[in-house]
């Protein structure tokens, strides 16, 4: 980050805002209106909550020392049997981008919620400072932050784990605000938040140089959305917003509510209903998701704006829609109870000889193994089931009910190395992961995986199967073989019979097997015969 660039970017925005504020004839009235709802016109509760979230990232997750790589594993909502994760998950984050995204959402949406609720009671009878419920300081610095933190805890307890992040609460802010000020909220969420996020990126990297390049393997963007947690927070916010609005006998226009809810939900990806099949494969049900969003917009609109005329018996249209929303919230939250009550299966720990252990954590590498954090009872629905399998770096901690794929097989193959950060309250440690291998022409790859704990020696923990190159020279095939010793060998076969198996030659050397010569030039292996040279394999990430 360049300080002059950063000052210039922020300065330009502040000058632009200042000119608009000075030009606006209603700015004085706006300041007065803020002071009628907020103590000194400032959303203090929002600032307190934001400080708590930042504090968790810096001092609990170690972001103060490792800003770009905080400790995340122990601060996810793994299980009810691990209270630390449940208590911290909603206020922890996976990295700086995750943190900033949720902070900008909080700073944009939470003040609207705080303004709608107010530091001052609507009916100011007597002195507000005589009661804790009406005291503006208690409401600003105590009640509002406490309710927000409580909603954060609910999103941890009833989200399908292992979630991490404040986004469930941000969606609760959005739900509450949409009930009271639909268009204001829509502009803030889809416009102002984008300005905040882009400003942060511009300050961080004022000049970006890019070119055409490959990118590492990653899930589709919609598979990285905690859709259930977002929906949970959104419905919680809506229901609390409805309760506050009814207590004050006020509500917005029906069409505005519908437009705001459906626009927000679509843009924020709440239609992205998906399933994880395992080993990096996902399936998206966007048609079903969009239909659910339309139904949600309809129910919210009716619950907020419909009359109290009876729909059937003594139940009004408004109450009926609210009951349906409560049922929907229960249906979304309910599946988390059995899921979050599980622990790691008895056979979920890898053998110690093929792993690295650090203070209760076991780190290893495995392929096509059952994900032990999936419910033990297999359920099939629409051709999908819960018995998913996974490949990559596996981290297990039975005391914390953790079983997770920390690094996928594809990501490790692309990068060649990764760092797994483990820890707990007050401590952290790292395990370095390295994949060494050869990409065999037409035959896939032959590779090994090594783990090295902090202040420890590397340990060889995995061998892939051997890989045979497609080219055949003088009737012979060449196969790259990972050996248990942690080295590689070449196996020469003819008509399915092994002619010889020898260690790989060093760079710049060659060896002769029968009538075939194997040459290694740099990080490439060639087979040479009758003046013809054929490439056999190339070093991965070489």
XYZ file of C-alpha atoms in Angstrom:
542
model
C 0.000 0.000 0.000
C 1.315 3.435 -0.957
C 0.438 6.105 1.618
C 0.145 8.999 -0.887
C -2.180 6.905 -3.068
C -4.263 5.893 -0.046
C -4.557 9.483 1.176
C -5.501 10.575 -2.325
C -8.245 7.954 -2.699
C -9.815 8.611 0.705
C -9.373 12.345 0.330
C -11.158 12.381 -3.021
C -14.130 10.548 -1.547
C -14.309 12.833 1.505
C -14.111 15.982 -0.609
C -16.818 14.614 -2.901
C -19.027 13.828 0.099
C -18.320 17.225 1.666
C -19.392 19.095 -1.458
C -22.602 17.074 -1.691
C -23.316 17.614 2.014
C -22.717 21.371 1.764
C -24.883 21.635 -1.362
C -27.767 19.670 0.182
C -30.262 22.093 1.728
C -31.617 19.319 3.948
C -28.313 18.398 5.616
C -29.158 20.364 8.759
C -32.535 18.695 9.004
C -30.863 15.321 8.487
C -28.454 15.949 11.388
C -31.376 16.946 13.601
C -33.270 13.797 12.645
C -30.265 11.661 13.539
C -30.078 13.257 16.982
C -33.751 12.500 17.642
C -33.077 8.769 17.192
C -29.399 8.295 18.088
C -27.356 9.525 21.035
C -25.420 12.549 19.709
C -26.433 11.325 16.235
C -23.892 8.472 16.376
C -24.668 4.706 16.001
C -22.610 3.735 19.061
C -23.928 0.173 19.175
C -22.702 -0.457 15.631
C -19.238 0.779 16.568
C -19.134 -1.428 19.681
C -20.158 -4.515 17.706
C -17.626 -3.757 14.964
C -14.895 -3.349 17.586
C -15.751 -6.763 19.064
C -15.533 -8.442 15.643
C -12.212 -6.770 14.830
C -10.897 -7.627 18.298
C -11.676 -11.319 17.844
C -9.829 -11.344 14.520
C -6.774 -9.512 15.850
C -6.355 -10.951 19.338
C -8.159 -14.317 19.378
C -7.436 -15.538 15.857
C -3.941 -14.027 15.790
C -4.675 -11.624 12.935
C -2.533 -8.970 14.598
C 0.531 -11.099 13.810
C -0.782 -13.051 10.799
C -3.180 -10.588 9.134
C -3.525 -12.627 5.942
C -3.531 -16.062 7.588
C -5.411 -16.121 10.909
C -6.141 -19.286 12.906
C -9.572 -20.544 11.852
C -9.882 -24.270 12.630
C -10.630 -23.997 16.380
C -13.042 -21.092 15.917
C -15.601 -22.757 13.665
C -18.966 -24.098 14.833
C -17.966 -27.766 14.688
C -20.261 -29.269 17.306
C -22.288 -28.560 20.425
C -19.688 -30.741 22.151
C -17.096 -28.019 21.452
C -18.466 -24.814 23.065
C -15.468 -22.634 22.153
C -16.210 -23.039 18.458
C -19.909 -22.351 18.938
C -19.217 -19.194 20.945
C -16.622 -17.748 18.567
C -17.704 -18.911 15.081
C -20.049 -16.010 14.284
C -17.417 -13.443 15.281
C -14.373 -15.068 13.630
C -13.325 -14.858 9.994
C -11.395 -16.843 7.426
C -9.174 -13.985 6.261
C -8.948 -10.223 5.754
C -11.263 -10.200 2.730
C -13.906 -12.112 4.671
C -13.555 -9.752 7.642
C -13.675 -6.547 5.587
C -16.675 -7.759 3.605
C -18.693 -8.380 6.764
C -17.449 -5.209 8.428
C -18.552 -3.052 5.505
C -21.932 -4.765 5.573
C -22.188 -4.060 9.296
C -21.151 -0.416 9.008
C -23.687 0.162 6.217
C -26.683 -1.816 7.508
C -26.411 -1.819 11.305
C -26.831 1.999 11.618
C -30.163 1.703 9.783
C -31.262 -0.944 12.287
C -30.003 1.138 15.203
C -31.804 4.205 13.884
C -35.072 2.286 13.390
C -34.859 0.894 16.934
C -33.564 4.136 18.453
C -31.552 5.103 21.495
C -34.534 7.070 22.743
C -37.949 5.496 23.385
C -40.725 6.538 21.010
C -42.877 7.841 23.833
C -40.709 10.040 26.024
C -42.778 10.186 29.178
C -40.832 11.485 32.165
C -37.053 11.203 32.306
C -35.558 8.443 30.065
C -32.520 8.184 32.378
C -34.627 6.863 35.273
C -35.036 3.406 33.682
C -32.459 1.016 32.255
C -34.851 0.159 29.422
C -35.201 3.792 28.359
C -31.732 5.075 29.251
C -30.137 6.050 25.903
C -26.634 5.109 27.105
C -27.808 1.647 28.143
C -29.702 1.216 24.870
C -26.698 2.370 22.798
C -23.832 0.657 24.614
C -25.632 -2.255 26.280
C -28.926 -3.467 24.846
C -28.178 -3.080 21.134
C -24.745 -4.795 21.219
C -26.127 -7.528 23.508
C -28.997 -8.324 21.136
C -26.624 -8.361 18.145
C -24.194 -10.693 19.927
C -27.136 -12.903 20.902
C -28.244 -13.159 17.279
C -24.659 -14.010 16.348
C -24.704 -16.856 18.850
C -28.015 -18.104 17.432
C -26.527 -18.190 13.926
C -23.721 -20.378 15.301
C -26.019 -22.716 17.215
C -28.512 -23.266 14.410
C -26.396 -23.008 11.266
C -25.311 -26.161 9.489
C -21.701 -26.175 10.623
C -18.867 -25.724 10.542
C -19.618 -22.077 9.772
C -17.366 -19.111 10.410
C -18.080 -15.431 9.927
C -20.401 -12.565 10.875
C -22.418 -12.770 7.658
C -25.430 -14.379 9.346
C -25.726 -11.294 11.560
C -25.188 -8.978 8.570
C -28.130 -10.685 6.857
C -30.138 -10.221 10.068
C -29.362 -6.480 9.886
C -30.590 -6.506 6.290
C -33.799 -8.354 7.175
C -34.644 -5.954 10.006
C -33.793 -2.852 7.968
C -35.803 -3.984 4.929
C -38.929 -4.203 7.091
C -38.588 -0.558 8.157
C -36.823 1.240 5.298
C -36.874 -1.046 2.227
C -35.451 1.265 -0.455
C -32.949 2.933 1.873
C -31.697 -0.505 2.856
C -31.527 -1.651 -0.740
C -29.445 1.368 -1.756
C -27.181 0.920 1.262
C -26.685 -2.823 0.791
C -26.177 -2.847 -2.969
C -24.639 0.594 -3.506
C -22.968 2.089 -0.461
C -21.464 -1.235 0.638
C -19.907 -1.641 -2.813
C -18.370 1.842 -2.491
C -16.899 0.903 0.909
C -15.500 -2.391 -0.388
C -14.017 -0.810 -3.502
C -12.472 1.976 -1.427
C -10.761 -0.595 0.784
C -9.384 -2.417 -2.258
C -8.263 0.837 -3.873
C -6.435 1.890 -0.713
C -4.833 -1.540 -0.373
C -3.839 -1.827 -4.053
C -4.193 1.566 -5.767
C -2.515 0.296 -8.938
C -3.102 -3.255 -10.171
C -1.230 -4.890 -13.028
C -2.786 -8.056 -14.423
C -2.440 -10.320 -17.399
C -3.898 -13.506 -18.767
C -2.965 -16.410 -16.528
C -4.281 -19.673 -15.211
C -6.002 -19.774 -11.855
C -5.954 -22.412 -9.198
C -8.813 -24.865 -8.827
C -11.582 -23.677 -6.537
C -15.265 -24.420 -5.957
C -17.842 -22.410 -7.933
C -18.592 -19.121 -6.186
C -22.098 -20.199 -5.196
C -20.696 -23.243 -3.374
C -18.794 -20.926 -1.036
C -21.968 -19.176 0.179
C -23.270 -20.231 3.611
C -26.796 -20.150 2.208
C -28.457 -21.767 5.234
C -26.718 -19.415 7.677
C -27.605 -16.382 5.564
C -31.257 -17.436 5.337
C -31.306 -18.098 9.083
C -29.989 -14.610 9.897
C -32.224 -12.953 7.304
C -35.405 -14.527 8.719
C -34.345 -13.732 12.298
C -33.866 -10.078 11.335
C -37.182 -9.936 9.502
C -39.126 -11.410 12.428
C -37.487 -9.076 14.968
C -38.127 -6.176 12.588
C -41.789 -7.142 12.267
C -42.141 -7.336 16.060
C -40.650 -3.840 16.523
C -42.711 -2.371 13.674
C -45.985 -3.755 15.057
C -45.200 -2.437 18.514
C -44.929 1.006 16.977
C -47.826 0.573 14.527
C -45.894 1.565 11.425
C -44.947 -0.077 8.173
C -43.800 0.710 4.627
C -45.504 0.342 1.252
C -46.141 -3.278 0.180
C -44.661 -3.001 -3.311
C -41.529 -1.359 -1.932
C -41.052 -4.206 0.525
C -41.501 -6.836 -2.196
C -39.084 -5.137 -4.615
C -36.481 -4.587 -1.899
C -36.636 -8.138 -0.525
C -36.499 -9.911 -3.869
C -33.769 -7.618 -5.249
C -31.618 -8.014 -2.143
C -32.100 -11.788 -1.994
C -31.279 -12.311 -5.668
C -28.210 -10.062 -5.721
C -26.902 -11.592 -2.478
C -27.207 -15.120 -3.888
C -29.917 -16.422 -1.566
C -31.245 -18.453 -4.506
C -28.038 -20.545 -4.591
C -29.392 -23.798 -3.168
C -26.684 -26.408 -3.718
C -25.438 -29.814 -2.605
C -21.908 -31.108 -2.133
C -21.394 -34.493 -3.782
C -17.837 -34.896 -2.571
C -14.359 -34.771 -4.125
C -14.912 -31.241 -5.399
C -18.236 -31.813 -7.193
C -21.261 -29.600 -6.479
C -24.793 -29.424 -7.877
C -26.834 -26.190 -8.005
C -30.649 -26.058 -7.840
C -31.074 -22.466 -8.980
C -34.637 -22.969 -10.252
C -35.806 -24.172 -6.851
C -33.784 -21.433 -5.190
C -35.348 -18.632 -7.204
C -38.846 -19.973 -6.518
C -38.058 -19.984 -2.777
C -36.849 -16.371 -2.976
C -40.121 -15.347 -4.678
C -42.118 -17.105 -1.961
C -40.035 -15.407 0.732
C -40.621 -11.949 -0.774
C -44.360 -12.610 -0.891
C -44.531 -13.810 2.737
C -42.467 -10.916 4.059
C -44.588 -8.402 2.172
C -47.826 -9.841 3.575
C -46.422 -10.170 7.107
C -45.246 -6.550 7.115
C -48.019 -4.719 5.245
C -51.215 -6.821 5.142
C -54.269 -5.799 7.094
C -55.510 -7.435 10.273
C -58.668 -8.649 8.522
C -59.308 -12.321 9.316
C -58.047 -14.850 6.819
C -59.737 -17.720 8.588
C -61.329 -17.659 12.004
C -59.445 -15.253 14.269
C -56.155 -15.430 12.349
C -55.458 -12.379 10.199
C -53.558 -12.358 6.912
C -50.631 -10.640 8.583
C -50.442 -13.136 11.449
C -50.800 -16.093 9.089
C -47.857 -14.899 7.001
C -45.809 -14.336 10.160
C -46.580 -17.867 11.360
C -45.416 -19.257 8.019
C -42.165 -17.275 8.360
C -41.669 -18.705 11.857
C -42.291 -22.215 10.520
C -39.797 -21.555 7.706
C -37.229 -20.352 10.256
C -37.780 -23.511 12.297
C -37.412 -25.674 9.192
C -34.125 -23.951 8.330
C -32.744 -24.116 11.880
C -34.049 -27.578 12.811
C -31.651 -29.740 10.766
C -28.691 -28.081 12.515
C -29.611 -29.590 15.885
C -28.824 -33.246 15.070
C -26.004 -32.254 12.702
C -24.267 -30.067 15.282
C -24.723 -32.714 17.970
C -22.377 -35.121 16.219
C -18.775 -35.841 17.005
C -15.992 -37.402 14.964
C -16.607 -41.083 14.192
C -14.465 -43.614 16.044
C -12.683 -44.560 12.841
C -12.269 -40.963 11.741
C -8.663 -40.537 12.890
C -5.843 -41.373 10.478
C -3.039 -43.688 11.645
C -0.371 -41.791 13.565
C 2.475 -43.205 11.471
C 1.011 -41.437 8.420
C 0.320 -38.146 10.150
C 1.702 -35.236 12.143
C 0.277 -34.558 15.597
C 0.211 -31.108 17.235
C -1.440 -30.580 20.638
C -4.423 -32.831 19.957
C -4.582 -32.137 16.204
C -3.778 -34.897 13.724
C -2.831 -33.708 10.250
C -2.461 -36.107 7.319
C -3.179 -36.553 3.631
C -5.699 -39.047 2.249
C -7.742 -39.641 -0.883
C -11.300 -40.814 -1.437
C -12.076 -41.141 2.272
C -15.431 -40.684 3.991
C -15.951 -37.204 5.385
C -16.591 -37.922 9.053
C -18.349 -34.624 9.734
C -21.216 -35.678 7.464
C -24.169 -37.168 9.454
C -23.653 -40.830 10.262
C -27.105 -41.778 8.937
C -27.082 -41.783 5.141
C -29.930 -39.861 3.576
C -30.816 -39.989 -0.107
C -32.874 -37.178 -1.638
C -33.333 -36.256 -5.291
C -30.570 -38.692 -6.170
C -28.110 -37.122 -3.699
C -26.888 -38.558 -0.397
C -24.841 -37.588 2.647
C -22.143 -40.243 2.235
C -19.723 -37.889 0.482
C -16.037 -38.682 0.076
C -13.128 -36.308 -0.012
C -9.441 -36.082 -0.899
C -6.739 -33.768 0.405
C -5.111 -32.640 3.628
C -7.227 -33.918 6.528
C -7.205 -32.381 10.015
C -8.750 -34.274 12.930
C -9.148 -33.222 16.562
C -11.494 -35.462 18.510
C -11.433 -33.217 21.600
C -12.796 -30.354 19.507
C -15.040 -32.559 17.325
C -13.087 -31.495 14.225
C -12.781 -33.554 11.048
C -12.154 -31.470 7.976
C -10.469 -31.255 4.610
C -8.145 -28.308 5.203
C -6.650 -28.317 1.677
C -8.227 -30.044 -1.319
C -6.306 -32.476 -3.506
C -6.765 -30.237 -6.559
C -5.583 -27.105 -4.772
C -2.463 -28.865 -3.494
C -1.755 -30.270 -6.954
C -1.986 -26.782 -8.433
C 0.138 -24.951 -5.864
C 2.470 -27.767 -4.796
C 2.472 -26.572 -1.198
C 0.188 -25.235 1.505
C 0.209 -24.182 5.141
C -2.248 -25.559 7.684
C -2.599 -23.388 10.784
C -3.921 -25.072 13.929
C -4.288 -23.756 17.448
C -6.557 -22.768 20.280
C -7.147 -19.857 22.621
C -3.732 -18.396 23.339
C -1.611 -20.583 21.043
C -1.100 -21.514 17.417
C 1.168 -23.666 15.273
C 1.658 -24.464 11.588
C 2.133 -27.590 9.504
C 3.702 -27.167 6.057
C 2.401 -29.448 3.299
C 4.414 -30.259 0.171
C 3.458 -32.339 -2.851
C 6.336 -33.662 -4.961
C 5.490 -35.439 -8.169
C 5.816 -36.035 -11.874
C 3.217 -35.263 -14.506
C 3.333 -38.248 -16.837
C 2.443 -37.724 -20.517
C -1.023 -39.154 -21.052
C -0.918 -41.014 -17.758
C -1.877 -38.526 -15.065
C 0.566 -37.939 -12.221
C 2.674 -39.879 -9.760
C 3.282 -37.960 -6.538
C 4.062 -37.994 -2.832
C 2.931 -35.777 0.028
C 5.157 -34.604 2.873
C 4.216 -32.829 6.113
C 6.500 -30.729 8.266
C 5.358 -29.440 11.678
C 6.689 -26.203 13.070
C 10.197 -26.817 14.482
C 10.050 -30.424 13.257
C 11.300 -32.654 10.460
C 9.429 -33.483 7.254
C 7.462 -36.716 7.251
C 6.486 -38.698 4.172
C 2.771 -39.517 4.590
C 1.343 -40.468 1.188
C 2.212 -42.160 -2.100
C -0.052 -42.050 -5.129
C -0.365 -45.012 -7.453
C 2.206 -45.419 -10.222
C 1.526 -43.668 -13.529
C 2.387 -45.031 -16.976
C 3.193 -42.778 -19.922
C 1.237 -43.248 -23.152
C 4.211 -43.274 -25.565
C 5.620 -46.720 -26.269
C 9.217 -46.987 -27.469
C 10.508 -50.246 -29.001
C 7.538 -52.040 -27.489
C 8.355 -50.806 -24.001
C 6.355 -48.668 -21.573
C 7.792 -46.369 -18.928
C 6.071 -45.985 -15.547
C 6.885 -43.475 -12.800
C 6.644 -45.230 -9.429
C 6.495 -43.426 -6.047
C 8.422 -45.530 -3.522
C 7.603 -45.921 0.200
C 11.053 -44.526 0.942
C 9.940 -41.139 -0.380
C 11.814 -41.398 -3.670
C 10.727 -42.106 -7.251
C 11.686 -44.912 -9.597
C 11.196 -45.786 -13.263
C 9.696 -49.124 -14.158
C 10.268 -50.391 -17.706
C 7.781 -53.006 -18.926
C 7.393 -54.991 -22.130
C 4.226 -56.946 -22.926
C 3.099 -56.458 -19.351
C 6.290 -57.920 -17.887
C 8.723 -55.824 -15.839
C 12.088 -55.490 -17.560
C 13.716 -53.351 -14.844
C 12.974 -50.836 -12.085
C 15.597 -48.201 -11.353
C 15.823 -44.937 -9.356
C 15.271 -41.772 -11.374
C 18.481 -40.309 -12.790
C 19.635 -36.975 -11.399
C 19.259 -33.813 -13.471
C 21.667 -33.878 -16.424
C 22.262 -37.625 -16.122
C 20.948 -40.632 -18.037
C 20.695 -44.391 -17.671
C 20.316 -47.287 -20.094
C 17.789 -50.054 -19.541
C 18.050 -52.907 -22.054
C 17.927 -51.071 -25.434
C 16.236 -47.936 -24.036
C 18.032 -44.864 -22.721
C 16.365 -42.566 -20.160
C 17.623 -38.986 -20.124
C 16.790 -36.320 -17.536
C 17.195 -32.744 -18.708
C 16.387 -30.323 -15.927
C 12.925 -31.311 -14.723
C 11.949 -33.372 -17.803
C 12.402 -37.096 -18.506
C 12.902 -38.407 -22.045
C 13.127 -41.905 -23.506
C 15.614 -42.181 -26.378
C 15.908 -44.977 -28.963
C 17.119 -45.094 -32.604
C 17.743 -41.357 -32.616
C 14.178 -40.572 -31.529
C 13.541 -38.730 -28.262
C 10.093 -38.926 -26.610
C 9.049 -36.967 -23.526
C 7.906 -39.256 -20.722
C 7.271 -37.001 -17.743
C 7.800 -33.515 -16.328
C 8.264 -32.453 -12.747
C 5.162 -30.926 -11.142
C 5.478 -27.258 -10.224
C 9.002 -27.376 -11.581
